[in-house]
Amino acid sequence: MNYTPKPIDTTNIALSPDLLELTEKIAENVHDVWAVGRMASGWTYGDVRDDAKKQTPCLVPYGELPESEKEYDRNTALETLKLIEKLGYEIIKKE
Protein backbone atom coordinates (compact mmCIF):
# COMPACT_ATOMS: atom_id res chain seq x y z
CA MET A 1 0.00 0.00 0.00
CA ASN A 2 1.39 3.39 -1.02
CA TYR A 3 -1.02 5.75 0.68
CA THR A 4 0.36 9.25 1.31
CA PRO A 5 -2.09 11.49 3.21
CA LYS A 6 -2.40 14.96 1.68
CA PRO A 7 -4.62 17.10 3.90
CA ILE A 8 -5.44 20.55 2.57
CA ASP A 9 -3.09 23.12 4.08
CA THR A 10 -5.03 25.29 6.51
CA THR A 11 -2.07 26.91 8.27
CA ASN A 12 -2.99 30.33 6.88
CA ILE A 13 -6.54 30.22 8.33
CA ALA A 14 -7.16 32.06 11.60
CA LEU A 15 -10.49 31.36 13.25
CA SER A 16 -12.51 34.00 15.05
CA PRO A 17 -12.91 33.72 18.84
CA ASP A 18 -16.49 32.50 18.31
CA LEU A 19 -15.32 29.67 16.07
CA LEU A 20 -12.51 28.77 18.47
CA GLU A 21 -15.16 28.44 21.18
CA LEU A 22 -17.23 26.29 18.82
CA THR A 23 -14.21 24.02 18.35
CA GLU A 24 -14.52 22.74 21.93
CA LYS A 25 -18.24 22.03 21.52
CA ILE A 26 -17.58 20.14 18.29
CA ALA A 27 -14.75 18.21 19.95
CA GLU A 28 -17.08 17.09 22.72
CA ASN A 29 -19.69 16.02 20.16
CA VAL A 30 -17.04 14.15 18.14
CA HIS A 31 -16.18 12.20 21.28
CA ASP A 32 -19.83 11.46 22.02
CA VAL A 33 -20.46 10.26 18.45
CA TRP A 34 -17.36 8.04 18.69
CA ALA A 35 -18.54 6.67 22.07
CA VAL A 36 -22.02 5.85 20.74
CA GLY A 37 -20.43 3.97 17.84
CA ARG A 38 -18.10 2.03 20.12
CA MET A 39 -20.91 1.10 22.48
CA ALA A 40 -23.08 -0.01 19.54
CA SER A 41 -20.21 -2.27 18.52
CA GLY A 42 -20.08 -3.88 21.95
CA TRP A 43 -17.25 -1.90 23.52
CA THR A 44 -17.32 -1.16 27.25
CA TYR A 45 -15.25 0.82 29.72
CA GLY A 46 -12.01 -0.77 30.91
CA ASP A 47 -9.01 0.60 32.79
CA VAL A 48 -6.75 -0.20 29.83
CA ARG A 49 -7.45 -0.60 26.13
CA ASP A 50 -8.01 -4.23 25.22
CA ASP A 51 -9.14 -4.81 21.63
CA ALA A 52 -9.85 -8.50 22.23
CA LYS A 53 -12.21 -7.69 25.11
CA LYS A 54 -13.50 -4.53 23.41
CA GLN A 55 -12.62 -2.37 26.40
CA THR A 56 -11.28 1.17 26.44
CA PRO A 57 -10.63 3.76 29.14
CA CYS A 58 -11.98 6.45 26.80
CA LEU A 59 -15.63 5.50 27.27
CA VAL A 60 -16.12 8.33 29.75
CA PRO A 61 -17.67 11.80 29.42
CA TYR A 62 -15.51 14.22 27.43
CA GLY A 63 -14.68 16.25 30.53
CA GLU A 64 -13.11 13.18 32.13
CA LEU A 65 -10.82 12.35 29.21
CA PRO A 66 -7.08 12.85 29.58
CA GLU A 67 -5.91 16.06 27.92
CA SER A 68 -4.11 14.05 25.21
CA GLU A 69 -7.41 12.49 24.10
CA LYS A 70 -9.20 15.84 24.18
CA GLU A 71 -6.47 17.29 21.95
CA TYR A 72 -7.13 14.59 19.33
CA ASP A 73 -10.84 15.56 19.21
CA ARG A 74 -10.04 19.29 19.30
CA ASN A 75 -7.66 18.95 16.38
CA THR A 76 -10.33 17.15 14.34
CA ALA A 77 -12.82 19.93 15.10
CA LEU A 78 -10.31 22.73 14.54
CA GLU A 79 -9.09 21.39 11.21
CA THR A 80 -12.67 20.83 10.03
CA LEU A 81 -13.63 24.42 10.81
CA LYS A 82 -10.47 25.75 9.16
CA LEU A 83 -11.13 23.63 6.05
CA ILE A 84 -14.68 24.98 5.81
CA GLU A 85 -13.31 28.53 5.78
CA LYS A 86 -10.45 27.63 3.42
CA LEU A 87 -12.99 26.30 0.92
CA GLY A 88 -14.83 29.62 0.99
CA TYR A 89 -17.76 28.82 3.24
CA GLU A 90 -18.92 31.04 6.08
CA ILE A 91 -20.28 29.86 9.40
CA ILE A 92 -22.86 32.27 10.76
CA LYS A 93 -24.53 31.90 14.13
CA LYS A 94 -28.25 32.55 14.10
CA GLU A 95 -29.48 34.74 16.89
PDB file of C-alpha atoms in Angstrom:
ATOM      1  CA  MET A   1       0.000   0.000   0.000  1.00  0.00           C
ATOM      2  CA  ASN A   2       1.391   3.386  -1.021  1.00  0.00           C
ATOM      3  CA  TYR A   3      -1.015   5.754   0.683  1.00  0.00           C
ATOM      4  CA  THR A   4       0.357   9.247   1.314  1.00  0.00           C
ATOM      5  CA  PRO A   5      -2.086  11.488   3.212  1.00  0.00           C
ATOM      6  CA  LYS A   6      -2.405  14.962   1.680  1.00  0.00           C
ATOM      7  CA  PRO A   7      -4.618  17.105   3.898  1.00  0.00           C
ATOM      8  CA  ILE A   8      -5.437  20.554   2.572  1.00  0.00           C
ATOM      9  CA  ASP A   9      -3.085  23.124   4.083  1.00  0.00           C
ATOM     10  CA  THR A  10      -5.033  25.292   6.510  1.00  0.00           C
ATOM     11  CA  THR A  11      -2.074  26.914   8.274  1.00  0.00           C
ATOM     12  CA  ASN A  12      -2.993  30.328   6.881  1.00  0.00           C
ATOM     13  CA  ILE A  13      -6.539  30.224   8.328  1.00  0.00           C
ATOM     14  CA  ALA A  14      -7.156  32.063  11.604  1.00  0.00           C
ATOM     15  CA  LEU A  15     -10.489  31.355  13.246  1.00  0.00           C
ATOM     16  CA  SER A  16     -12.507  33.999  15.054  1.00  0.00           C
ATOM     17  CA  PRO A  17     -12.913  33.724  18.844  1.00  0.00           C
ATOM     18  CA  ASP A  18     -16.492  32.497  18.314  1.00  0.00           C
ATOM     19  CA  LEU A  19     -15.318  29.667  16.075  1.00  0.00           C
ATOM     20  CA  LEU A  20     -12.514  28.774  18.465  1.00  0.00           C
ATOM     21  CA  GLU A  21     -15.160  28.442  21.178  1.00  0.00           C
ATOM     22  CA  LEU A  22     -17.235  26.292  18.819  1.00  0.00           C
ATOM     23  CA  THR A  23     -14.209  24.024  18.353  1.00  0.00           C
ATOM     24  CA  GLU A  24     -14.524  22.739  21.926  1.00  0.00           C
ATOM     25  CA  LYS A  25     -18.239  22.030  21.516  1.00  0.00           C
ATOM     26  CA  ILE A  26     -17.580  20.140  18.289  1.00  0.00           C
ATOM     27  CA  ALA A  27     -14.748  18.211  19.948  1.00  0.00           C
ATOM     28  CA  GLU A  28     -17.084  17.086  22.720  1.00  0.00           C
ATOM     29  CA  ASN A  29     -19.687  16.024  20.160  1.00  0.00           C
ATOM     30  CA  VAL A  30     -17.045  14.149  18.135  1.00  0.00           C
ATOM     31  CA  HIS A  31     -16.176  12.204  21.276  1.00  0.00           C
ATOM     32  CA  ASP A  32     -19.825  11.457  22.018  1.00  0.00           C
ATOM     33  CA  VAL A  33     -20.461  10.256  18.450  1.00  0.00           C
ATOM     34  CA  TRP A  34     -17.360   8.044  18.690  1.00  0.00           C
ATOM     35  CA  ALA A  35     -18.536   6.668  22.071  1.00  0.00           C
ATOM     36  CA  VAL A  36     -22.019   5.853  20.739  1.00  0.00           C
ATOM     37  CA  GLY A  37     -20.433   3.972  17.838  1.00  0.00           C
ATOM     38  CA  ARG A  38     -18.103   2.032  20.124  1.00  0.00           C
ATOM     39  CA  MET A  39     -20.915   1.096  22.482  1.00  0.00           C
ATOM     40  CA  ALA A  40     -23.078  -0.009  19.545  1.00  0.00           C
ATOM     41  CA  SER A  41     -20.205  -2.272  18.518  1.00  0.00           C
ATOM     42  CA  GLY A  42     -20.078  -3.885  21.952  1.00  0.00           C
ATOM     43  CA  TRP A  43     -17.254  -1.896  23.520  1.00  0.00           C
ATOM     44  CA  THR A  44     -17.317  -1.160  27.255  1.00  0.00           C
ATOM     45  CA  TYR A  45     -15.250   0.816  29.716  1.00  0.00           C
ATOM     46  CA  GLY A  46     -12.007  -0.770  30.906  1.00  0.00           C
ATOM     47  CA  ASP A  47      -9.005   0.602  32.785  1.00  0.00           C
ATOM     48  CA  VAL A  48      -6.747  -0.204  29.825  1.00  0.00           C
ATOM     49  CA  ARG A  49      -7.451  -0.597  26.127  1.00  0.00           C
ATOM     50  CA  ASP A  50      -8.006  -4.234  25.215  1.00  0.00           C
ATOM     51  CA  ASP A  51      -9.138  -4.812  21.629  1.00  0.00           C
ATOM     52  CA  ALA A  52      -9.854  -8.500  22.227  1.00  0.00           C
ATOM     53  CA  LYS A  53     -12.210  -7.691  25.111  1.00  0.00           C
ATOM     54  CA  LYS A  54     -13.495  -4.535  23.408  1.00  0.00           C
ATOM     55  CA  GLN A  55     -12.622  -2.368  26.400  1.00  0.00           C
ATOM     56  CA  THR A  56     -11.276   1.169  26.440  1.00  0.00           C
ATOM     57  CA  PRO A  57     -10.631   3.756  29.145  1.00  0.00           C
ATOM     58  CA  CYS A  58     -11.976   6.449  26.802  1.00  0.00           C
ATOM     59  CA  LEU A  59     -15.634   5.498  27.270  1.00  0.00           C
ATOM     60  CA  VAL A  60     -16.121   8.330  29.748  1.00  0.00           C
ATOM     61  CA  PRO A  61     -17.665  11.797  29.423  1.00  0.00           C
ATOM     62  CA  TYR A  62     -15.513  14.219  27.432  1.00  0.00           C
ATOM     63  CA  GLY A  63     -14.681  16.247  30.534  1.00  0.00           C
ATOM     64  CA  GLU A  64     -13.110  13.177  32.134  1.00  0.00           C
ATOM     65  CA  LEU A  65     -10.818  12.354  29.211  1.00  0.00           C
ATOM     66  CA  PRO A  66      -7.078  12.853  29.579  1.00  0.00           C
ATOM     67  CA  GLU A  67      -5.906  16.064  27.924  1.00  0.00           C
ATOM     68  CA  SER A  68      -4.113  14.048  25.209  1.00  0.00           C
ATOM     69  CA  GLU A  69      -7.413  12.489  24.101  1.00  0.00           C
ATOM     70  CA  LYS A  70      -9.203  15.840  24.180  1.00  0.00           C
ATOM     71  CA  GLU A  71      -6.468  17.286  21.953  1.00  0.00           C
ATOM     72  CA  TYR A  72      -7.135  14.595  19.333  1.00  0.00           C
ATOM     73  CA  ASP A  73     -10.837  15.558  19.214  1.00  0.00           C
ATOM     74  CA  ARG A  74     -10.036  19.295  19.304  1.00  0.00           C
ATOM     75  CA  ASN A  75      -7.661  18.947  16.376  1.00  0.00           C
ATOM     76  CA  THR A  76     -10.330  17.145  14.343  1.00  0.00           C
ATOM     77  CA  ALA A  77     -12.821  19.934  15.098  1.00  0.00           C
ATOM     78  CA  LEU A  78     -10.311  22.731  14.539  1.00  0.00           C
ATOM     79  CA  GLU A  79      -9.085  21.395  11.207  1.00  0.00           C
ATOM     80  CA  THR A  80     -12.666  20.832  10.032  1.00  0.00           C
ATOM     81  CA  LEU A  81     -13.629  24.424  10.806  1.00  0.00           C
ATOM     82  CA  LYS A  82     -10.470  25.748   9.164  1.00  0.00           C
ATOM     83  CA  LEU A  83     -11.131  23.633   6.054  1.00  0.00           C
ATOM     84  CA  ILE A  84     -14.682  24.982   5.814  1.00  0.00           C
ATOM     85  CA  GLU A  85     -13.306  28.527   5.776  1.00  0.00           C
ATOM     86  CA  LYS A  86     -10.451  27.626   3.420  1.00  0.00           C
ATOM     87  CA  LEU A  87     -12.987  26.300   0.916  1.00  0.00           C
ATOM     88  CA  GLY A  88     -14.832  29.619   0.989  1.00  0.00           C
ATOM     89  CA  TYR A  89     -17.759  28.818   3.241  1.00  0.00           C
ATOM     90  CA  GLU A  90     -18.925  31.038   6.081  1.00  0.00           C
ATOM     91  CA  ILE A  91     -20.282  29.863   9.396  1.00  0.00           C
ATOM     92  CA  ILE A  92     -22.859  32.273  10.756  1.00  0.00           C
ATOM     93  CA  LYS A  93     -24.526  31.898  14.135  1.00  0.00           C
ATOM     94  CA  LYS A  94     -28.255  32.549  14.104  1.00  0.00           C
ATOM     95  CA  GLU A  95     -29.480  34.737  16.892  1.00  0.00           C
TER      96      GLU A  95
END
